[in-house]
């Protein structure tokens, strides 16, 4: 098959998958594997389609096969890292064995260490996962900053860290999901004075707080004598988590917080499409929105502040930005926040980055290009459903504008 033919066929399969014709798409990916059984991308693409179809175990097996065929096939590691597997799943044991095998073959490949650390963390093997995260951080830092290969790295305990210049993150992007946080984090960590965490979304202050502060700190490079670097993470679900703000304030009261907000209708639909791709959402968008609107029908301003009550409302509640921001701004001073707008960020990325670097007290660092990361390619939402959402969000958007103006952020949006 020619390159042009393969490109057309892959595009056709993906278009079927995007249109929800999963069984046809899966059949075509299986045909592709039959024709080219040594293609890691074929197994990876089949794995993505199977996961969207809710076949998690089969999807995991496909991504594992892709890695066995090509141990440094980066794309296959991420769906395995975020696969919705319970901590007692036997699939985790098979993943642990796979990652150990990759490390034997590629001892300087950071993703294998990160994925192994994540898998062991699920199994409660915290100390071993800490050592693996530290190894991964050093490997990926030296790969991007070769000048640091000869310096001594001192991983202090949490008590020692309290006396050092850095306990962990200098900044955190706390929200919101599907608003451009992946692109923003990628751009920020391109700055020569910003070092990346082991991976973008650590979810410590939401899902993994019980693993302890040393587990969290192992995701970041330590302070390095003679060098001035910042580091941080981006977990956009922190913003709406009922306990994240208090936990974060208790651990890192001086941290700088970045929030990026998007037209709530667009954000809700993008979030829906993400969960469809992950295989955890099987309803139509209309039914999913109708269900959340019914749940929210009797909500009052007071009840909306109970974020624990609405934790399963993925689409609408997570777009009620004023409700999410207020608890954070009660704990942290205004000067520790930078609030951005997605539409401005994507229209003028260089100007937005200049603003962020200034907030972090760093010199400007223009990039050569501003590629969008973790975007979605899907058909637009039904006009009637979108209009229904616009009407619902209109008073909440006004409250957001009033609230942010009252605390002096200078934030303006075009969503009304």
CSV table of C-alpha atoms in Angstrom, one decimal:
chain,number,residue,atom,x,y,z
A,1,UNK,CA,0.0,0.0,0.0
A,2,UNK,CA,1.4,3.4,-0.9
A,3,UNK,CA,1.9,6.2,1.6
A,4,UNK,CA,-1.0,8.1,0.1
A,5,UNK,CA,-3.3,5.1,0.4
A,6,UNK,CA,-2.3,4.5,4.0
A,7,UNK,CA,-2.9,8.1,4.8
A,8,UNK,CA,-6.3,8.1,3.2
A,9,UNK,CA,-7.2,4.8,5.0
A,10,UNK,CA,-6.1,6.0,8.4
A,11,UNK,CA,-8.0,9.2,8.0
A,12,UNK,CA,-11.1,7.3,6.9
A,13,UNK,CA,-10.9,5.0,10.0
A,14,UNK,CA,-10.4,8.1,12.3
A,15,UNK,CA,-13.4,9.8,10.7
A,16,UNK,CA,-15.6,6.7,11.3
A,17,UNK,CA,-14.4,6.7,15.0
A,18,UNK,CA,-15.2,10.4,15.3
A,19,UNK,CA,-18.6,9.9,13.9
A,20,UNK,CA,-19.3,7.2,16.5
A,21,UNK,CA,-19.2,4.3,14.0
A,22,UNK,CA,-16.9,2.4,16.3
A,23,UNK,CA,-17.5,-1.1,15.2
A,24,UNK,CA,-16.6,-0.2,11.6
A,25,UNK,CA,-13.5,1.6,12.8
A,26,UNK,CA,-12.4,-1.3,15.0
A,27,UNK,CA,-12.9,-3.7,12.1
A,28,UNK,CA,-10.7,-1.6,9.8
A,29,UNK,CA,-8.0,-1.2,12.4
A,30,UNK,CA,-8.0,-5.0,12.9
A,31,UNK,CA,-7.6,-5.4,9.1
A,32,UNK,CA,-4.7,-3.0,9.2
A,33,UNK,CA,-3.0,-5.1,11.9
A,34,UNK,CA,-3.6,-8.3,9.8
A,35,UNK,CA,-1.8,-6.6,6.8
A,36,UNK,CA,1.0,-5.1,9.0
A,37,UNK,CA,1.3,-7.1,12.2
A,38,UNK,CA,4.5,-5.3,13.2
A,39,UNK,CA,3.1,-1.8,13.2
A,40,UNK,CA,3.0,-0.2,16.7
A,41,UNK,CA,0.8,2.7,15.4
A,42,UNK,CA,-1.8,0.2,14.2
A,43,UNK,CA,-2.1,-1.4,17.6
A,44,UNK,CA,-2.2,2.0,19.3
A,45,UNK,CA,-5.0,3.2,17.0
A,46,UNK,CA,-7.0,0.0,17.6
A,47,UNK,CA,-6.4,0.5,21.4
A,48,UNK,CA,-7.8,4.0,21.2
A,49,UNK,CA,-10.9,2.8,19.4
A,50,UNK,CA,-11.4,-0.1,21.8
A,51,UNK,CA,-11.1,2.3,24.8
A,52,UNK,CA,-13.7,4.6,23.3
A,53,UNK,CA,-15.9,1.5,23.0
A,54,UNK,CA,-15.5,0.7,26.7
A,55,UNK,CA,-13.3,-2.3,26.1
A,56,UNK,CA,-10.6,-1.2,28.5
A,57,UNK,CA,-8.8,-4.6,29.0
A,58,UNK,CA,-8.5,-5.1,25.2
A,59,UNK,CA,-7.3,-1.5,24.8
A,60,UNK,CA,-4.6,-2.0,27.4
A,61,UNK,CA,-3.5,-5.1,25.6
A,62,UNK,CA,-3.2,-3.2,22.3
A,63,UNK,CA,-1.1,-0.4,23.8
A,64,UNK,CA,1.1,-3.0,25.5
A,65,UNK,CA,1.7,-4.7,22.1
A,66,UNK,CA,2.6,-1.4,20.6
A,67,UNK,CA,5.3,-0.9,23.2
A,68,UNK,CA,6.6,-4.4,22.9
A,69,UNK,CA,7.0,-3.8,19.1
A,70,UNK,CA,8.7,-0.4,19.7
A,71,UNK,CA,9.7,0.3,23.4
A,72,UNK,CA,10.1,4.1,22.8
A,73,UNK,CA,6.7,4.5,21.1
A,74,UNK,CA,5.7,7.4,23.2
A,75,UNK,CA,2.0,7.7,22.2
A,76,UNK,CA,1.2,4.3,23.7
A,77,UNK,CA,2.4,5.2,27.2
A,78,UNK,CA,-0.2,8.0,27.9
A,79,UNK,CA,-3.4,6.0,27.5
A,80,UNK,CA,-1.8,3.3,29.8
A,81,UNK,CA,-0.9,5.9,32.4
A,82,UNK,CA,-4.5,7.2,32.5
A,83,UNK,CA,-6.3,3.9,32.0
A,84,UNK,CA,-9.2,3.6,34.4
A,85,UNK,CA,-7.9,0.5,36.2
A,86,UNK,CA,-8.7,-0.3,39.8
A,87,UNK,CA,-5.7,-0.7,42.1
A,88,UNK,CA,-6.3,-4.4,42.5
A,89,UNK,CA,-6.6,-5.1,38.7
A,90,UNK,CA,-4.3,-7.9,37.5
A,91,UNK,CA,-3.6,-5.7,34.4
A,92,UNK,CA,-1.5,-3.5,36.6
A,93,UNK,CA,0.9,-6.4,37.3
A,94,UNK,CA,1.3,-6.9,33.6
A,95,UNK,CA,2.0,-3.2,33.1
A,96,UNK,CA,4.6,-3.3,35.8
A,97,UNK,CA,6.3,-6.2,34.2
A,98,UNK,CA,6.2,-4.4,30.8
A,99,UNK,CA,7.7,-1.2,32.1
A,100,UNK,CA,10.5,-3.1,33.9
A,101,UNK,CA,11.3,-4.9,30.7
A,102,UNK,CA,11.5,-1.5,28.8
A,103,UNK,CA,13.8,-0.1,31.4
A,104,UNK,CA,16.2,-3.0,30.9
A,105,UNK,CA,16.2,-2.2,27.2
A,106,UNK,CA,16.1,1.6,27.4
A,107,UNK,CA,17.6,2.6,30.8
A,108,UNK,CA,17.5,6.3,29.9
A,109,UNK,CA,13.9,6.5,28.7
A,110,UNK,CA,12.0,8.7,31.2
A,111,UNK,CA,8.4,7.6,30.3
A,112,UNK,CA,9.1,4.0,31.3
A,113,UNK,CA,10.1,5.1,34.8
A,114,UNK,CA,7.1,7.5,35.0
A,115,UNK,CA,4.6,4.9,34.0
A,116,UNK,CA,6.1,2.3,36.3
A,117,UNK,CA,6.0,4.8,39.2
A,118,UNK,CA,2.3,5.5,38.4
A,119,UNK,CA,1.5,1.8,38.3
A,120,UNK,CA,3.3,1.1,41.6
A,121,UNK,CA,1.6,4.1,43.2
A,122,UNK,CA,-1.7,2.5,42.4
A,123,UNK,CA,-0.5,-0.6,44.2
A,124,UNK,CA,0.5,1.4,47.3
A,125,UNK,CA,4.2,0.9,46.7
A,126,UNK,CA,5.0,4.5,47.5
A,127,UNK,CA,8.7,4.4,48.4
A,128,UNK,CA,9.6,2.6,45.2
A,129,UNK,CA,7.5,5.0,43.1
A,130,UNK,CA,9.2,8.0,44.7
A,131,UNK,CA,12.6,6.7,43.6
A,132,UNK,CA,11.4,6.1,40.1
A,133,UNK,CA,9.8,9.5,39.8
A,134,UNK,CA,13.1,11.1,40.9
A,135,UNK,CA,15.0,9.1,38.3
A,136,UNK,CA,12.5,10.1,35.6
A,137,UNK,CA,12.8,13.8,36.6
A,138,UNK,CA,16.6,13.7,36.4
A,139,UNK,CA,16.6,11.9,33.0
A,140,UNK,CA,14.1,14.2,31.3
A,141,UNK,CA,15.7,17.3,32.9
A,142,UNK,CA,19.2,16.4,31.7
A,143,UNK,CA,17.8,15.6,28.2
A,144,UNK,CA,16.4,19.1,27.9
A,145,UNK,CA,19.2,20.8,29.9
A,146,UNK,CA,22.4,19.0,29.2
A,147,UNK,CA,24.4,21.5,31.3
A,148,UNK,CA,22.8,19.9,34.4
A,149,UNK,CA,24.2,16.5,33.8
A,150,UNK,CA,27.2,17.0,36.0
A,151,UNK,CA,25.6,18.8,38.9
A,152,UNK,CA,24.8,17.0,42.2
A,153,UNK,CA,21.1,16.5,42.8
A,154,UNK,CA,20.1,16.5,46.5
A,155,UNK,CA,16.6,15.0,47.1
A,156,UNK,CA,15.8,16.4,50.6
A,157,UNK,CA,13.1,15.0,52.8
A,158,UNK,CA,10.0,17.0,53.4
A,159,UNK,CA,11.3,18.4,56.7
A,160,UNK,CA,14.6,19.4,55.1
A,161,UNK,CA,12.8,20.9,52.2
A,162,UNK,CA,11.0,23.3,54.5
A,163,UNK,CA,14.4,24.9,55.2
A,164,UNK,CA,15.5,25.0,51.6
A,165,UNK,CA,14.6,27.3,48.8
A,166,UNK,CA,12.0,25.0,47.3
A,167,UNK,CA,9.5,22.6,48.8
A,168,UNK,CA,8.0,21.5,45.4
A,169,UNK,CA,6.0,23.6,42.9
A,170,UNK,CA,6.6,27.3,42.3
A,171,UNK,CA,3.5,27.6,40.2
A,172,UNK,CA,0.4,25.5,39.5
A,173,UNK,CA,-2.1,25.7,36.7
A,174,UNK,CA,-5.2,24.7,38.7
A,175,UNK,CA,-7.9,25.0,36.0
A,176,UNK,CA,-9.9,24.6,34.0
A,177,UNK,CA,-10.2,21.3,32.1
A,178,UNK,CA,-10.3,21.6,28.3
A,179,UNK,CA,-9.2,25.2,28.3
A,180,UNK,CA,-5.7,24.9,26.9
A,181,UNK,CA,-3.8,23.9,30.0
A,182,UNK,CA,-1.7,21.3,28.1
A,183,UNK,CA,-0.6,23.8,25.5
A,184,UNK,CA,0.1,26.5,28.2
A,185,UNK,CA,2.2,24.0,30.3
A,186,UNK,CA,4.2,22.9,27.2
A,187,UNK,CA,4.9,26.5,26.3
A,188,UNK,CA,5.9,27.4,29.8
A,189,UNK,CA,8.3,24.5,30.2
A,190,UNK,CA,10.1,25.6,27.0
A,191,UNK,CA,11.4,28.6,29.0
A,192,UNK,CA,15.1,28.0,29.8
A,193,UNK,CA,14.4,28.8,33.5
A,194,UNK,CA,11.4,26.5,33.9
A,195,UNK,CA,11.9,22.8,34.5
A,196,UNK,CA,9.1,20.3,33.9
A,197,UNK,CA,7.6,18.1,36.5
A,198,UNK,CA,7.7,14.3,35.9
A,199,UNK,CA,4.4,14.7,34.1
A,200,UNK,CA,1.9,17.5,33.7
A,201,UNK,CA,-1.1,16.4,35.8
A,202,UNK,CA,-0.1,15.0,39.2
A,203,UNK,CA,-3.5,15.2,40.8
A,204,UNK,CA,-1.9,15.2,44.3
A,205,UNK,CA,-4.3,17.7,46.0
A,206,UNK,CA,-7.3,15.9,44.5
A,207,UNK,CA,-6.8,12.2,44.1
A,208,UNK,CA,-3.5,11.3,45.7
A,209,UNK,CA,-3.2,13.3,48.8
A,210,UNK,CA,-3.0,10.2,51.0
A,211,UNK,CA,0.3,9.3,49.3
A,212,UNK,CA,2.1,12.0,51.2
A,213,UNK,CA,4.0,15.2,50.5
A,214,UNK,CA,7.3,13.3,49.7
A,215,UNK,CA,5.5,11.4,46.9
A,216,UNK,CA,4.4,14.8,45.5
A,217,UNK,CA,7.8,16.4,45.8
A,218,UNK,CA,9.4,13.5,44.0
A,219,UNK,CA,7.7,14.7,40.8
A,220,UNK,CA,9.8,17.9,40.7
A,221,UNK,CA,13.5,18.6,40.3
A,222,UNK,CA,15.1,19.9,43.6
A,223,UNK,CA,16.8,23.2,44.0
A,224,UNK,CA,20.2,23.1,42.2
A,225,UNK,CA,23.1,25.1,43.7
A,226,UNK,CA,24.2,27.9,41.4
A,227,UNK,CA,21.1,27.7,39.1
A,228,UNK,CA,17.8,29.6,39.2
A,229,UNK,CA,15.0,27.5,38.0
A,230,UNK,CA,11.3,27.4,38.6
A,231,UNK,CA,9.1,24.3,38.3
A,232,UNK,CA,5.4,23.6,38.5
A,233,UNK,CA,2.5,21.4,37.4
A,234,UNK,CA,-0.9,21.7,35.7
A,235,UNK,CA,-3.8,19.7,37.2
A,236,UNK,CA,-6.9,21.5,35.9
A,237,UNK,CA,-9.3,19.5,38.0
A,238,UNK,CA,-8.0,21.1,41.2
A,239,UNK,CA,-10.2,24.2,40.6
A,240,UNK,CA,-13.5,22.3,41.2
A,241,UNK,CA,-12.3,19.6,43.6
A,242,UNK,CA,-13.9,20.1,47.0
A,243,UNK,CA,-10.7,19.7,49.1
A,244,UNK,CA,-7.9,20.8,46.7
A,245,UNK,CA,-7.8,24.5,47.7
A,246,UNK,CA,-7.5,23.9,51.4
A,247,UNK,CA,-5.0,21.1,50.9
A,248,UNK,CA,-2.9,23.2,48.6
A,249,UNK,CA,-3.0,26.2,50.8
A,250,UNK,CA,-1.9,24.1,53.8
A,251,UNK,CA,1.1,22.7,51.9
A,252,UNK,CA,2.1,25.6,49.6
A,253,UNK,CA,0.6,28.9,50.8
A,254,UNK,CA,3.1,31.0,48.7
A,255,UNK,CA,2.6,29.1,45.4
A,256,UNK,CA,1.5,31.1,42.3
A,257,UNK,CA,-1.8,30.0,40.8
A,258,UNK,CA,-2.7,30.2,37.1
A,259,UNK,CA,-6.3,29.8,35.9
A,260,UNK,CA,-7.4,29.7,32.3
A,261,UNK,CA,-11.1,29.9,31.4
A,262,UNK,CA,-12.9,29.2,28.2
A,263,UNK,CA,-16.3,29.9,26.8
A,264,UNK,CA,-18.3,27.6,29.0
A,265,UNK,CA,-20.4,26.1,26.2
A,266,UNK,CA,-17.3,25.2,24.2
A,267,UNK,CA,-15.6,23.9,27.3
A,268,UNK,CA,-18.5,21.6,28.2
A,269,UNK,CA,-18.7,20.1,24.7
A,270,UNK,CA,-14.9,19.6,24.6
A,271,UNK,CA,-15.0,17.9,28.0
A,272,UNK,CA,-17.8,15.6,26.7
A,273,UNK,CA,-15.8,14.6,23.7
A,274,UNK,CA,-12.8,13.8,25.8
A,275,UNK,CA,-14.8,11.4,28.0
A,276,UNK,CA,-16.3,9.8,24.9
A,277,UNK,CA,-12.8,9.2,23.6
A,278,UNK,CA,-11.8,7.6,26.9
A,279,UNK,CA,-14.8,5.3,26.8
A,280,UNK,CA,-16.4,6.6,30.0
A,281,UNK,CA,-19.3,8.5,28.4
A,282,UNK,CA,-21.8,6.6,26.2
A,283,UNK,CA,-24.7,9.0,26.2
A,284,UNK,CA,-25.4,11.6,23.5
A,285,UNK,CA,-24.4,15.1,24.4
A,286,UNK,CA,-28.0,16.1,24.5
A,287,UNK,CA,-28.8,13.4,27.1
A,288,UNK,CA,-25.8,14.2,29.1
A,289,UNK,CA,-26.6,17.9,29.3
A,290,UNK,CA,-30.2,17.3,29.9
A,291,UNK,CA,-29.3,15.1,32.9
A,292,UNK,CA,-27.0,17.7,34.4
A,293,UNK,CA,-29.5,20.5,33.8
A,294,UNK,CA,-32.2,18.5,35.6
A,295,UNK,CA,-29.8,17.9,38.6
A,296,UNK,CA,-29.0,21.6,38.7
A,297,UNK,CA,-32.6,22.8,38.3
A,298,UNK,CA,-33.1,23.3,42.0
A,299,UNK,CA,-29.7,24.6,42.8
A,300,UNK,CA,-29.3,27.8,44.8
A,301,UNK,CA,-26.3,30.1,45.0
A,302,UNK,CA,-25.5,28.5,48.4
A,303,UNK,CA,-25.9,24.9,47.2
A,304,UNK,CA,-23.7,25.5,44.2
A,305,UNK,CA,-20.9,26.3,46.6
A,306,UNK,CA,-21.0,22.7,47.9
A,307,UNK,CA,-18.5,21.4,45.3
A,308,UNK,CA,-18.6,17.9,46.8
A,309,UNK,CA,-22.3,17.6,46.0
A,310,UNK,CA,-21.7,18.3,42.3
A,311,UNK,CA,-18.5,16.3,41.7
A,312,UNK,CA,-20.1,14.1,39.1
A,313,UNK,CA,-21.4,17.0,37.0
A,314,UNK,CA,-18.6,17.0,34.5
A,315,UNK,CA,-19.9,19.4,31.9
A,316,UNK,CA,-22.0,22.3,33.3
A,317,UNK,CA,-20.8,22.6,36.9
A,318,UNK,CA,-17.2,22.6,35.9
A,319,UNK,CA,-18.0,25.6,33.7
A,320,UNK,CA,-19.6,27.7,36.5
A,321,UNK,CA,-16.3,29.5,37.1
A,322,UNK,CA,-17.4,31.9,39.7
A,323,UNK,CA,-18.5,29.1,42.0
A,324,UNK,CA,-15.1,27.4,41.6
A,325,UNK,CA,-13.0,30.5,42.0
A,326,UNK,CA,-14.5,31.9,45.2
A,327,UNK,CA,-13.2,29.3,47.7
A,328,UNK,CA,-9.7,29.7,46.2
A,329,UNK,CA,-9.7,33.5,46.4
A,330,UNK,CA,-10.8,33.3,50.0
A,331,UNK,CA,-7.7,31.4,50.9
A,332,UNK,CA,-5.0,32.9,48.6
A,333,UNK,CA,-4.2,36.6,48.2
A,334,UNK,CA,-5.2,38.2,44.9
A,335,UNK,CA,-1.6,38.8,43.8
A,336,UNK,CA,-0.9,35.0,43.7
A,337,UNK,CA,-3.5,34.6,40.9
A,338,UNK,CA,-3.2,35.1,37.2
A,339,UNK,CA,-6.5,34.5,35.3
A,340,UNK,CA,-6.4,34.0,31.6
A,341,UNK,CA,-8.9,33.5,28.8
A,342,UNK,CA,-8.5,30.6,26.4
A,343,UNK,CA,-9.7,32.5,23.4
A,344,UNK,CA,-7.1,35.2,23.9
A,345,UNK,CA,-4.5,32.6,24.6
A,346,UNK,CA,-5.0,30.8,21.3
A,347,UNK,CA,-5.4,34.0,19.3
A,348,UNK,CA,-2.3,35.7,20.8
A,349,UNK,CA,-0.2,33.0,22.4
A,350,UNK,CA,3.0,35.1,22.5
A,351,UNK,CA,1.4,38.0,24.2
A,352,UNK,CA,-0.2,35.7,26.8
A,353,UNK,CA,3.1,34.0,27.5
A,354,UNK,CA,4.7,37.4,28.0
A,355,UNK,CA,2.0,38.0,30.6
A,356,UNK,CA,2.6,34.7,32.3
A,357,UNK,CA,6.4,35.0,32.4
A,358,UNK,CA,6.0,38.5,33.9
A,359,UNK,CA,3.7,37.0,36.6
A,360,UNK,CA,6.4,34.4,37.4
A,361,UNK,CA,9.1,37.1,37.5
A,362,UNK,CA,10.9,35.7,34.5
A,363,UNK,CA,12.3,37.4,31.3
A,364,UNK,CA,10.2,36.9,28.2
A,365,UNK,CA,11.0,34.0,26.0
A,366,UNK,CA,9.2,33.9,22.6
A,367,UNK,CA,8.8,30.5,21.0
A,368,UNK,CA,9.4,29.6,17.3
A,369,UNK,CA,5.9,28.1,17.0
A,370,UNK,CA,2.9,27.7,19.1
A,371,UNK,CA,1.5,24.2,18.3
A,372,UNK,CA,-1.8,23.3,20.0
A,373,UNK,CA,-1.6,20.2,22.2
A,374,UNK,CA,-4.3,17.8,23.3
A,375,UNK,CA,-6.9,19.3,21.1
A,376,UNK,CA,-9.9,17.5,19.7
A,377,UNK,CA,-11.2,17.1,16.2
A,378,UNK,CA,-15.0,16.5,16.2
A,379,UNK,CA,-18.2,17.7,14.7
A,380,UNK,CA,-19.8,20.8,16.3
A,381,UNK,CA,-22.5,20.4,18.9
A,382,UNK,CA,-26.1,20.5,17.9
A,383,UNK,CA,-27.3,24.1,17.6
A,384,UNK,CA,-30.3,23.6,19.8
A,385,UNK,CA,-28.2,22.1,22.7
A,386,UNK,CA,-25.7,24.8,22.4
A,387,UNK,CA,-28.4,27.5,22.5
A,388,UNK,CA,-29.8,25.9,25.6
A,389,UNK,CA,-26.4,26.0,27.3
A,390,UNK,CA,-25.8,29.6,26.2
A,391,UNK,CA,-29.1,30.6,27.9
A,392,UNK,CA,-28.2,28.7,31.0
A,393,UNK,CA,-24.7,30.1,31.3
A,394,UNK,CA,-25.6,33.7,30.6
A,395,UNK,CA,-26.5,34.8,34.2
A,396,UNK,CA,-23.5,32.8,35.6
A,397,UNK,CA,-21.2,34.5,33.1
A,398,UNK,CA,-22.4,37.9,34.4
A,399,UNK,CA,-21.8,36.8,38.0
A,400,UNK,CA,-18.3,35.8,37.0
A,401,UNK,CA,-17.6,39.2,35.4
A,402,UNK,CA,-19.0,41.0,38.4
A,403,UNK,CA,-17.0,38.8,40.9
A,404,UNK,CA,-13.7,39.1,39.1
A,405,UNK,CA,-14.1,42.9,38.7
A,406,UNK,CA,-14.8,43.1,42.4
A,407,UNK,CA,-11.5,41.5,43.3
A,408,UNK,CA,-9.6,43.5,40.8
A,409,UNK,CA,-8.5,41.0,38.2
A,410,UNK,CA,-9.4,43.1,35.2
A,411,UNK,CA,-10.7,40.0,33.5
A,412,UNK,CA,-13.1,40.5,30.5
A,413,UNK,CA,-14.7,37.9,28.3
A,414,UNK,CA,-16.9,37.8,25.2
A,415,UNK,CA,-19.2,35.0,26.2
A,416,UNK,CA,-22.4,37.0,26.8
